[in-house]
XYZ file of C-alpha atoms in Angstrom:
575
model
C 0.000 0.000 0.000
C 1.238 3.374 -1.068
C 0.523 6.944 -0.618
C -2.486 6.900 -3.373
C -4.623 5.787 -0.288
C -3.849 8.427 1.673
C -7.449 10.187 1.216
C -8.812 7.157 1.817
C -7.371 5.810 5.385
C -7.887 9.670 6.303
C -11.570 9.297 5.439
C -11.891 6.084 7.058
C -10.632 7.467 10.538
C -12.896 10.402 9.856
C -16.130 8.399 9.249
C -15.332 6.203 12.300
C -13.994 8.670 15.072
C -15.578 11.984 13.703
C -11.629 13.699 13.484
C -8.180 12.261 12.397
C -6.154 11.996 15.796
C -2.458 12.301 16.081
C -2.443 8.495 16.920
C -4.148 7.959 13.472
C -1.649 10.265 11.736
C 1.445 7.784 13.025
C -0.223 4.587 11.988
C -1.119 5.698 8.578
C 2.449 7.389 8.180
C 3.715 3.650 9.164
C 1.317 2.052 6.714
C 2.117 4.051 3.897
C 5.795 4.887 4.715
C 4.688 8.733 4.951
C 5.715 11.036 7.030
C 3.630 12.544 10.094
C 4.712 15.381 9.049
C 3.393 15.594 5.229
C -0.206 13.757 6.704
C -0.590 16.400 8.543
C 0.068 18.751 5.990
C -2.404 16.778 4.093
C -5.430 17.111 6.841
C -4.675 20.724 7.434
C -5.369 21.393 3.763
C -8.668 20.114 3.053
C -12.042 21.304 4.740
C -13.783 17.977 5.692
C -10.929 16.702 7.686
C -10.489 17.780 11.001
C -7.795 17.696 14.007
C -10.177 17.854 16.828
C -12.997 15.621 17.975
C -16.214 16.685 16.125
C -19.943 15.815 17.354
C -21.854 12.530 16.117
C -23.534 15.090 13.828
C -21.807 17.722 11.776
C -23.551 19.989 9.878
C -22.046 21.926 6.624
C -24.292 25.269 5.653
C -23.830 26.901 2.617
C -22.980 30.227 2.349
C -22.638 31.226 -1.589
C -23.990 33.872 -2.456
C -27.588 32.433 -3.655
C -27.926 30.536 0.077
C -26.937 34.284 1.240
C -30.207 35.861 -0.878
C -32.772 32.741 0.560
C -32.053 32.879 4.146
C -29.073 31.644 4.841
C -28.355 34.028 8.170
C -32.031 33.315 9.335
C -31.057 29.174 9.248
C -27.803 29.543 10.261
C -29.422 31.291 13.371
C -31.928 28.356 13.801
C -28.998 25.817 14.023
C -27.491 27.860 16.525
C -30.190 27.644 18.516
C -31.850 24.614 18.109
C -28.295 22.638 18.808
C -26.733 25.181 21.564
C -23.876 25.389 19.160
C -21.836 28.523 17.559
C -20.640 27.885 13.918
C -17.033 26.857 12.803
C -16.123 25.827 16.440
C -16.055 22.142 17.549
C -19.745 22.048 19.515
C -20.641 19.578 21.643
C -20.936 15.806 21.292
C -24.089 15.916 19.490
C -23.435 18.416 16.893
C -20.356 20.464 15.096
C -21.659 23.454 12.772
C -19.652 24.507 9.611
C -19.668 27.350 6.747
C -18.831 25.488 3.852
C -18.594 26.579 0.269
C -21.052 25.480 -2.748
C -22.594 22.349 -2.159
C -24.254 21.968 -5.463
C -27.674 22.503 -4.422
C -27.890 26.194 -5.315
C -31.582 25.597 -7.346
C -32.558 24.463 -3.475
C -31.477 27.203 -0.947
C -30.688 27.304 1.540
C -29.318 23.642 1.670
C -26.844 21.442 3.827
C -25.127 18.619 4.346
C -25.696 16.623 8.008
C -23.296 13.827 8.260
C -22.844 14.058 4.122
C -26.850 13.771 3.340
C -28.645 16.712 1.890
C -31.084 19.216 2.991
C -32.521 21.383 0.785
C -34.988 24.447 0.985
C -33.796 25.016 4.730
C -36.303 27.664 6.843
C -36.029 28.121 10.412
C -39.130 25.834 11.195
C -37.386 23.232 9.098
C -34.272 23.618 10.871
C -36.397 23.009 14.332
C -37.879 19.968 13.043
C -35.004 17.982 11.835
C -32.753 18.819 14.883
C -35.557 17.612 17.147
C -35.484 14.304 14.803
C -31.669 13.785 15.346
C -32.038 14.341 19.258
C -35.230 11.724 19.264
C -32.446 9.173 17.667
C -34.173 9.091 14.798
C -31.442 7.931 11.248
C -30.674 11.385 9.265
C -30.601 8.982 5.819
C -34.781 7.875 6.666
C -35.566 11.865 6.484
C -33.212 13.051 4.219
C -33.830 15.258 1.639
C -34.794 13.352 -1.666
C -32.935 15.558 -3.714
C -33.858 16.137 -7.350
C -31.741 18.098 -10.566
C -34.491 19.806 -12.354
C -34.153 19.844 -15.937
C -36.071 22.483 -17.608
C -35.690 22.574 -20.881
C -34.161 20.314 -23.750
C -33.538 21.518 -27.259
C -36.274 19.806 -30.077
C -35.210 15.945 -30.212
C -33.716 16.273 -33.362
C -31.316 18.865 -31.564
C -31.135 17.142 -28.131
C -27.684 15.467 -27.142
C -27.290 14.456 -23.291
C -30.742 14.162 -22.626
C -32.209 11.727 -25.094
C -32.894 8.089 -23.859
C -30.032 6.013 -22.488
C -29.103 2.461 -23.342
C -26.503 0.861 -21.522
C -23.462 0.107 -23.754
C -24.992 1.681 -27.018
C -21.849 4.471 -27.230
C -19.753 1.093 -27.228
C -20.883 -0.982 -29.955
C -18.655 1.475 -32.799
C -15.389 0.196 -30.972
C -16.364 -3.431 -32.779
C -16.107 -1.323 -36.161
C -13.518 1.398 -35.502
C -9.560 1.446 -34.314
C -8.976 3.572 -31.139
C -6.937 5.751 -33.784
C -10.856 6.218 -35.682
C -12.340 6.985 -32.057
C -10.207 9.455 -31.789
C -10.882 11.174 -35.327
C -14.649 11.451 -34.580
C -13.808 13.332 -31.430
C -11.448 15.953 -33.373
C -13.777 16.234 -36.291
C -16.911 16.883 -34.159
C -14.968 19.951 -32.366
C -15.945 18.629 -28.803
C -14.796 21.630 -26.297
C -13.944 20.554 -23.085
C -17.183 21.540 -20.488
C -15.165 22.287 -17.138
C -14.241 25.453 -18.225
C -11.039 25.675 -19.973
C -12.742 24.347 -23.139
C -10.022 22.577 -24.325
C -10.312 20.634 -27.493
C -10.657 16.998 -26.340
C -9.856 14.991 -29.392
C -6.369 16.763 -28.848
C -6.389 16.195 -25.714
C -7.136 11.918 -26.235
C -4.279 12.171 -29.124
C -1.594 13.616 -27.191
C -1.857 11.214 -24.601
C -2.017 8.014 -27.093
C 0.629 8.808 -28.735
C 2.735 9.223 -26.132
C 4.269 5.659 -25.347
C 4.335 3.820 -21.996
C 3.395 0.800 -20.268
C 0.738 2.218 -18.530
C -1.772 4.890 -19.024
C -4.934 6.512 -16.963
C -8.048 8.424 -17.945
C -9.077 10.939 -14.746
C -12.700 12.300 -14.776
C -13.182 15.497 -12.969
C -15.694 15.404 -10.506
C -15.136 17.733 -8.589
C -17.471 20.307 -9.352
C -16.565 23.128 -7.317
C -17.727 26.579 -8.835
C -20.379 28.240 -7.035
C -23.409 27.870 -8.836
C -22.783 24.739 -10.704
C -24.669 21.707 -10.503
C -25.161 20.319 -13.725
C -22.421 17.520 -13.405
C -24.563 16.142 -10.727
C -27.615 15.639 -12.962
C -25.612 13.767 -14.969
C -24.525 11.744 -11.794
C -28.449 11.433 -10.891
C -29.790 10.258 -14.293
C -26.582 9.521 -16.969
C -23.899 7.726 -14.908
C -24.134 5.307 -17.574
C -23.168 7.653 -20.383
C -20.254 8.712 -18.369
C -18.745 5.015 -17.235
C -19.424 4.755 -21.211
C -17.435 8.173 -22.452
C -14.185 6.851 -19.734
C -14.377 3.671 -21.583
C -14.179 4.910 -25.311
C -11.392 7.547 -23.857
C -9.207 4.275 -22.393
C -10.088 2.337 -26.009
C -8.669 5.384 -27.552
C -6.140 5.909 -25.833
C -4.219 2.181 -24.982
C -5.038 3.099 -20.998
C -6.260 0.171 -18.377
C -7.730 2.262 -15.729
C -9.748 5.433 -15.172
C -10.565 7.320 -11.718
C -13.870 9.417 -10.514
C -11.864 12.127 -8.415
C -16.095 12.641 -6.879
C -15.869 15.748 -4.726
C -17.370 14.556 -0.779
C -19.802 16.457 -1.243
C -21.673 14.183 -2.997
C -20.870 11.221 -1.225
C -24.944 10.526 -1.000
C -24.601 9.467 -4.874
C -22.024 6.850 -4.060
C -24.058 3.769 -3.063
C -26.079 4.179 -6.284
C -23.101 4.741 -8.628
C -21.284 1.830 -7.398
C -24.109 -0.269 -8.088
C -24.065 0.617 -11.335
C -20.240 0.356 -11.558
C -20.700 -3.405 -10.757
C -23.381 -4.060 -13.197
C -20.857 -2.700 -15.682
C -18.668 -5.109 -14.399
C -21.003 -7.837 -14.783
C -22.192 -7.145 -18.374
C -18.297 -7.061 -19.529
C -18.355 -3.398 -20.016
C -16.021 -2.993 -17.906
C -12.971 -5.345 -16.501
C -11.047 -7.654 -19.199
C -11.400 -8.677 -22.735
C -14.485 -5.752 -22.714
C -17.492 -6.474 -25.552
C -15.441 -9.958 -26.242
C -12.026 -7.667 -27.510
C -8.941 -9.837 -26.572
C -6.914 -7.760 -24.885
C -9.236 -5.202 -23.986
C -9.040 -4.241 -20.687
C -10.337 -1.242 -18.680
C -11.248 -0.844 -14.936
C -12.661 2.270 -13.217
C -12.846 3.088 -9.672
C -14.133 6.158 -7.802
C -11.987 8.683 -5.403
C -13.583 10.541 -3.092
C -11.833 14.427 -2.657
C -12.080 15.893 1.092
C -13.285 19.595 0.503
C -11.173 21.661 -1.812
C -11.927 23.784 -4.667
C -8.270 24.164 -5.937
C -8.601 20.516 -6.681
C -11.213 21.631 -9.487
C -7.493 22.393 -11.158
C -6.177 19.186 -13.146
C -2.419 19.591 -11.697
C -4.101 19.976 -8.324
C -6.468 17.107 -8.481
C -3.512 14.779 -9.514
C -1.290 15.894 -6.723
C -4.260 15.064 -4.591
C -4.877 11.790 -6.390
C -1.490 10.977 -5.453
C -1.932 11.711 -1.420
C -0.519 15.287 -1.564
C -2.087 18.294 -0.587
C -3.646 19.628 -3.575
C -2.109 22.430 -4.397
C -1.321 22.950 -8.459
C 2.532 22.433 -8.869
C 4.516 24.132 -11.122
C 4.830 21.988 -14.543
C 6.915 21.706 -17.627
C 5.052 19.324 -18.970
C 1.387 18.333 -19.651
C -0.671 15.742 -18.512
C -1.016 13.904 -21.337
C 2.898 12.968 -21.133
C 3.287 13.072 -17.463
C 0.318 12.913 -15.315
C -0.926 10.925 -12.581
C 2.254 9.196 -10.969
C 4.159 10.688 -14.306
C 2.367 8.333 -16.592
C 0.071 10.017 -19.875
C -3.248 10.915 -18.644
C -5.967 12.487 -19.923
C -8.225 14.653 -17.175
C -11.689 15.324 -18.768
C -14.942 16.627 -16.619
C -17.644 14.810 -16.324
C -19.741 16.566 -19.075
C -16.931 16.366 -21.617
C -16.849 12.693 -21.069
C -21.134 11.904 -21.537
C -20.149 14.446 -24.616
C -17.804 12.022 -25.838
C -19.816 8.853 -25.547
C -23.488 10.445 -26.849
C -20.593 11.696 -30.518
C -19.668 8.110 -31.132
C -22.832 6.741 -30.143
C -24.875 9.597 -32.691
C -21.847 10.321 -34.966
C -20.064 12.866 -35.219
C -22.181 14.365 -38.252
C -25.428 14.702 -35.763
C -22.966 16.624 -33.280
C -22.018 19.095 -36.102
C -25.385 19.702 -37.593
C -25.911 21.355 -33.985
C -24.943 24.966 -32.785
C -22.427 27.406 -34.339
C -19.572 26.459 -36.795
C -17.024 27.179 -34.324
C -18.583 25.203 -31.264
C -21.250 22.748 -32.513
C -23.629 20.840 -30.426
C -25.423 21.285 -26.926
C -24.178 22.535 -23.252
C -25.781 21.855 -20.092
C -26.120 25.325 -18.249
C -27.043 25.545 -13.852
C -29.389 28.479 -13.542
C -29.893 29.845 -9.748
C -30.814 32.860 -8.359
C -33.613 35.597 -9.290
C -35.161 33.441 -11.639
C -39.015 31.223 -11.571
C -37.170 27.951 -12.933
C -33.889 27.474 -11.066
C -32.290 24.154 -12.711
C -30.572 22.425 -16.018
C -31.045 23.484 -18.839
C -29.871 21.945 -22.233
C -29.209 24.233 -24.612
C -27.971 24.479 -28.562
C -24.524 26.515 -28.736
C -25.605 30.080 -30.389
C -28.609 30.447 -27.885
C -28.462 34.239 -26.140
C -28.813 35.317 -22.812
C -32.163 37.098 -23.526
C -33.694 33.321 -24.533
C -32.172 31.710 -21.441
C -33.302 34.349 -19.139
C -36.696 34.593 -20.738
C -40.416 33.717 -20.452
C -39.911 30.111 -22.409
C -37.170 29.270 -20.028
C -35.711 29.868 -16.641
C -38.435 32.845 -16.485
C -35.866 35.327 -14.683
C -37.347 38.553 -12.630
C -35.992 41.842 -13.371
C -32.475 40.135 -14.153
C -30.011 42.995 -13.902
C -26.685 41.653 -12.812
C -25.763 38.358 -14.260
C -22.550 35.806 -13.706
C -21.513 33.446 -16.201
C -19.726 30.881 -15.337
C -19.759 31.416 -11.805
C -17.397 33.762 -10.101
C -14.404 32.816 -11.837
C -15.985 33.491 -14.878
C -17.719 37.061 -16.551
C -20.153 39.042 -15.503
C -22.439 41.051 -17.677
C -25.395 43.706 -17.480
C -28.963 44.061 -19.097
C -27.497 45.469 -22.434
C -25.745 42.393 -23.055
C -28.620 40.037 -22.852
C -28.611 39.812 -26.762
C -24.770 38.240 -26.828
C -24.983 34.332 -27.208
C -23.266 31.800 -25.657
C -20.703 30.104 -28.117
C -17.078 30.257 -28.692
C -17.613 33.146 -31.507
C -19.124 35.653 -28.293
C -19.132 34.546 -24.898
C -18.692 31.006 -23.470
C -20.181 29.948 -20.600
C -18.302 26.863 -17.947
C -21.341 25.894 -17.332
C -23.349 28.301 -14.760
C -25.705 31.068 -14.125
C -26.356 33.203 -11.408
C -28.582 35.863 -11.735
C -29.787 38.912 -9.832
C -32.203 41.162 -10.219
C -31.906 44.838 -9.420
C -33.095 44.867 -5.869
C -29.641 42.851 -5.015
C -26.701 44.564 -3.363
C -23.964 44.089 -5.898
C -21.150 44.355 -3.648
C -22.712 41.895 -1.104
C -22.446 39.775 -4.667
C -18.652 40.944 -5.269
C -17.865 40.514 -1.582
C -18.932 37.340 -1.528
C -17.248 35.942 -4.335
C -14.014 37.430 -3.153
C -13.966 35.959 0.191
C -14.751 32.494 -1.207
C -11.409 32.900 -3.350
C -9.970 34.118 -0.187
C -10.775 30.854 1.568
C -10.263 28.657 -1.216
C -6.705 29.643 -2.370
C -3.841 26.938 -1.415
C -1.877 29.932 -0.131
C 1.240 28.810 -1.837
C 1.386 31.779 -3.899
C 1.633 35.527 -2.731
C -0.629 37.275 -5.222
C -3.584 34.777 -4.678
C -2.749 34.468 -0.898
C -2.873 38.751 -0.334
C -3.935 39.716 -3.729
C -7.479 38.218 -2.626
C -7.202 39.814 1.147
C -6.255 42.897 -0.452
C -9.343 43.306 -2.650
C -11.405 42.007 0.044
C -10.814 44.763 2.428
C -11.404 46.690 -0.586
C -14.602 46.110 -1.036
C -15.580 46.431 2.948
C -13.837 50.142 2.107
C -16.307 50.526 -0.414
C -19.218 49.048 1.929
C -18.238 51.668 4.601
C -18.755 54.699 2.320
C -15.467 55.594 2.471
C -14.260 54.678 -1.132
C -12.548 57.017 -3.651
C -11.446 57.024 -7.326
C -7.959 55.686 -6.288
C -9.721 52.883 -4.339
C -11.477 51.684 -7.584
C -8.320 52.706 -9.685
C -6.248 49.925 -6.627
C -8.948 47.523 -7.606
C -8.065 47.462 -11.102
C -4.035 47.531 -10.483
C -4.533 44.590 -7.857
C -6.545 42.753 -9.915
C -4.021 42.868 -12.641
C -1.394 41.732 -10.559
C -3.198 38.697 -9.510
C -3.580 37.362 -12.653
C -0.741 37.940 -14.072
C 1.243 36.101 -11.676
C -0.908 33.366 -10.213
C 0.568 30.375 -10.474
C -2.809 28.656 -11.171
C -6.253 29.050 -12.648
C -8.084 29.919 -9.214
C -6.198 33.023 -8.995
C -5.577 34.048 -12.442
C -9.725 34.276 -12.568
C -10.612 35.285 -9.288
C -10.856 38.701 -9.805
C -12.502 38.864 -12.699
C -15.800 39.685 -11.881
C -14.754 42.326 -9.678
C -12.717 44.601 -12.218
C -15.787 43.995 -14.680
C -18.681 45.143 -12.387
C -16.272 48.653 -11.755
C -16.694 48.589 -15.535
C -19.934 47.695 -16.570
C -21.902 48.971 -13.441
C -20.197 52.281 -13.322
C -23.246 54.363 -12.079
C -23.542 51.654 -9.058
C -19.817 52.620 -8.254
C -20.146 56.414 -9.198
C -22.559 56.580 -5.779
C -20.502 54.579 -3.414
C -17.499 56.762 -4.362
C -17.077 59.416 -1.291
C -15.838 63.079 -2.249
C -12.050 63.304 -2.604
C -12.344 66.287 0.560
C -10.021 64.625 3.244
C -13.322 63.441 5.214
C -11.846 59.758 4.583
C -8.999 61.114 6.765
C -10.246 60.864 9.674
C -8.026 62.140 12.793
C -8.106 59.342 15.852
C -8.835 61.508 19.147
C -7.896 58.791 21.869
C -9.422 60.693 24.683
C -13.028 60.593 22.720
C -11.960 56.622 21.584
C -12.071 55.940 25.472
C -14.526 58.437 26.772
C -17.148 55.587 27.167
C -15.148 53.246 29.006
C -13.613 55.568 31.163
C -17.210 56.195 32.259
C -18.484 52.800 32.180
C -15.570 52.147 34.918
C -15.911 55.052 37.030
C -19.749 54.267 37.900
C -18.516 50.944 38.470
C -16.360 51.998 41.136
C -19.678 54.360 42.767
């Protein structure tokens, strides 16, 4: 046993003792011939692992933005009260109360995660009911909620990709016809984008990894969908797993490699009974394991990983170094993935969309793909809608479709939308005169995420937010993303206060620049993007928070007046 288990034996003390004791730190460093030392490095880093004892029940609240605009303060009060707990301490032995980041609920806010099940469309009187349930003994799994991924809207059949009927091993049968080299081909010519974000092409992606040589080779899917405001990878989780299993397959056909890994981020552990299930069935049908659909020599197995609470790991570099029991912060690389990856072998890292992309092309063709979208990016993408809008949920939509369509009466049925985010808050934001621009390679490209807000929202209770999830979120490893994110931060409280000038916004703009010019990674070369647009395309917003440039922002510190109150309070103690 090696240190790829690492996440694994930490999870398994974590599950059974509710923390990861020093005791537990020395036997797994003798297990896996680890050092204390780099475990612990390894707990510290990720958010579900903790140091100290926890109670039987922990409870994660989300606090994105959309949980923020639906009540979160009013149910994160409630589980204060109802438990006798304060948030991010350790409680007592019944409960522990965290913040935690998106939890990929946001069509269902507020929502939470007790010991890893979901609750969804928290209020106060909710949160009453199910603490009283836990205290009465009763099991959290029996009144869990039965969580759902809405999908709204498909394109006309004859335009639909993902969401058409599944058949188990239909994307398969074309590997008895084609070489992995032809595979490969129908991915390139079909001009598949990758869906996490980066929109890589994947068909170069598969070909630079096959034809680099080596005795083994893995195929990674990225689950670890970690943007505020996305949710659309666990649809495909919910209804598709199939089609994924299915697009890993074709990728390891294509490719020469033996064995593929679901990095699934914990919080969606509640999936895992039902995927695994499926998994075996795979196994059973010989879809998956050795000498696959009767191919000598064919062999493939898949196995899932489950990640411990870290956006950074979103980040292919990062997710491998986490993969491989590090901490998962993105190294610095001179080389892809596709030549050295996962423990230095050629790997190909695709997200889960990308993949059930993959499988529905060489089940459909790659012709059927084309005939769909724009010239430039062809075919469907599955957008997460949240916020000020009727129809929060999926939505599958044809590449070329605008903003005003999405947003409008046929679909998500926004209200007043005013201040949209695309792509969550890594990604762009953009105001009511841009409703017209479409969403395709040739305008504006969208990771996969919505969020909008209509013009009764506080835009820099928006901004702020966003900024101090970055804050949280960054690895710390390097300086601009470490401060850079403080910096703006404290920025935008500045701004809060009323006591904001020109050179304040003109700070934002320099900061911002020097963040993403010298991140060393994707989380901080984006974070401040939607900031340093907003200052742009909401200028009159900014105009009236900016205070006049008269010296009243100077404000002289009279220690005599600072103290005046205590002084008193201590003198009529003393009568």
């Amino acid at each position: 046993m090696n240190r790829t288990h690492l996440l694994n034996k930490l999870w398994e003390y974590q599950h059974k003792f509710g923390y990861i004791s020093n005791e537990a730190i020395s036997e797994i460093s003798k297990l896996l011939n680890v050092s204390a030392i780099e475990i612990e490095s390894v707990v510290s880093f990720y958010h579900f692992f903790h140091k100290t004892p926890t109670g039987k029940h922990t409870i994660y609240l989300n606090n994105s933005i959309i949980s923020e605009l639906k009540g979160f303060e009013e149910v994160k009060t409630a589980f204060e009260k109802e438990t006798g707990c304060t948030f991010n301490d350790n409680g007592n032995e019944e409960f522990s109360l965290f913040e935690t980041s998106c939890i990929g609920l946001n069509d269902q806010e507020p929502a939470a995660l007790i010991n890893f099940y979901p609750f969804t469309d928290l209020t106060p009187k909710k949160v009453k009911l199910i603490v009283q349930k836990i205290k009465n003994g009763e099991n959290i799994k029996d009144f869990a909620s039965k969580t759902k991924s809405n999908i709204h809207y498909t394109p006309p059949f004859h335009k639909t990709v993902i969401f058409k009927p599944y058949e188990m091993g239909k994307s398969l049968q074309p590997i008895l016809k084609n070489s992995p080299q032809q595979i490969i081909d129908k991915i390139t010519k079909s001009k598949l984008l990758g869906c996490g974000g980066a929109f890589f092409p994947a068909g170069y992606k598969w070909q630079s990894c096959k034809n680099n040589e080596a005795d083994t080779k893995y195929i990674i899917c990225n689950a670890d969908e970690g943007e505020p405001g996305t949710f659309k990878d666990k649809a495909l989780f919910q209804y598709l797993p199939g089609l994924l299993y299915e697009g890993m397959i074709l990728a390891g056909y294509a490719t020469g490699a033996k064995e593929g890994i679901i990095y699934l981020r914990a919080e969606y552990l509640y999936l895992l009974p039902a995927l695994e299930q499926l998994l075996e069935e795979f196994y059973t049908k010989n879809l998956l394991g050795k000498n696959i659909l009767g191919i000598d020599g064919f062999d493939f197995k898949l196995r899932y990983q489950i990640g411990a609470g870290s956006y950074v790991c979103g980040a292919a570099s990062a997710l491998i170094e986490s993969l491989e029991g590090r901490r998962g912060e993105p190294p610095v690389r001179s080389h892809s993935a596709t030549k050295y990856g996962y423990l230095q072998k050629p790997t190909v890292v695709n997200n889960v969309e990308t993949l059930c992309y993959a499988a529905r092309i060489i089940e459909f063709g790659e012709d059927y793909f084309l005939n769909i979208g724009t010239p430039e990016s062809p075919g469907t993408k599955l957008i997460s809608i949240s916020g000020d809008v009727a129809k929060p949920g999926i939505y599958e939509i044809e590449y070329g479709t605008t903003f005003k369509e999405l947003l409008g009466i046929e679909m998500s049925q926004a209200t007043s939308p005013y201040f949209v985010q695309v792509s969550g808050p890594s990604g762009d934001c953009i105001n009511n005169t841009e409703f017209n621009r479409k969403i395709c390679k040739e305008d504006i490209l969208c990771g996969g995420a919505l969020m909008v807000f209509n013009r009764n929202r506080d835009i820099l209770q928006i901004l702020r937010n966003f900024i101090e999830f970055f804050k949280e979120e960054s690895c710390g490893v390097c300086t601009p993303c470490r401060a850079g994110n403080f910096i703006l931060t404290e920025k935008i409280k500045k701004i809060q206060r009323g006591l904001c000038t020109q050179e304040d916004l003109d700070e934002i703009k320099q900061w911002g620049k020097i963040i993403k010019l010298s991140s060393r990674c994707g989380l901080g070369k984006a974070s401040p993007n939607a900031l340093i647009m907003a200052t742009e395309k909401f200028k009159e917003y900014f105009n009236v928070k900016i205070a006049p440039n008269d010296g009243s922002q100077n404000v002289e510190f009279d220690m005599e007046d600072a103290i005046h109150e205590f002084d008193s309070l201590i003198k009529d103690t003393q009568l």
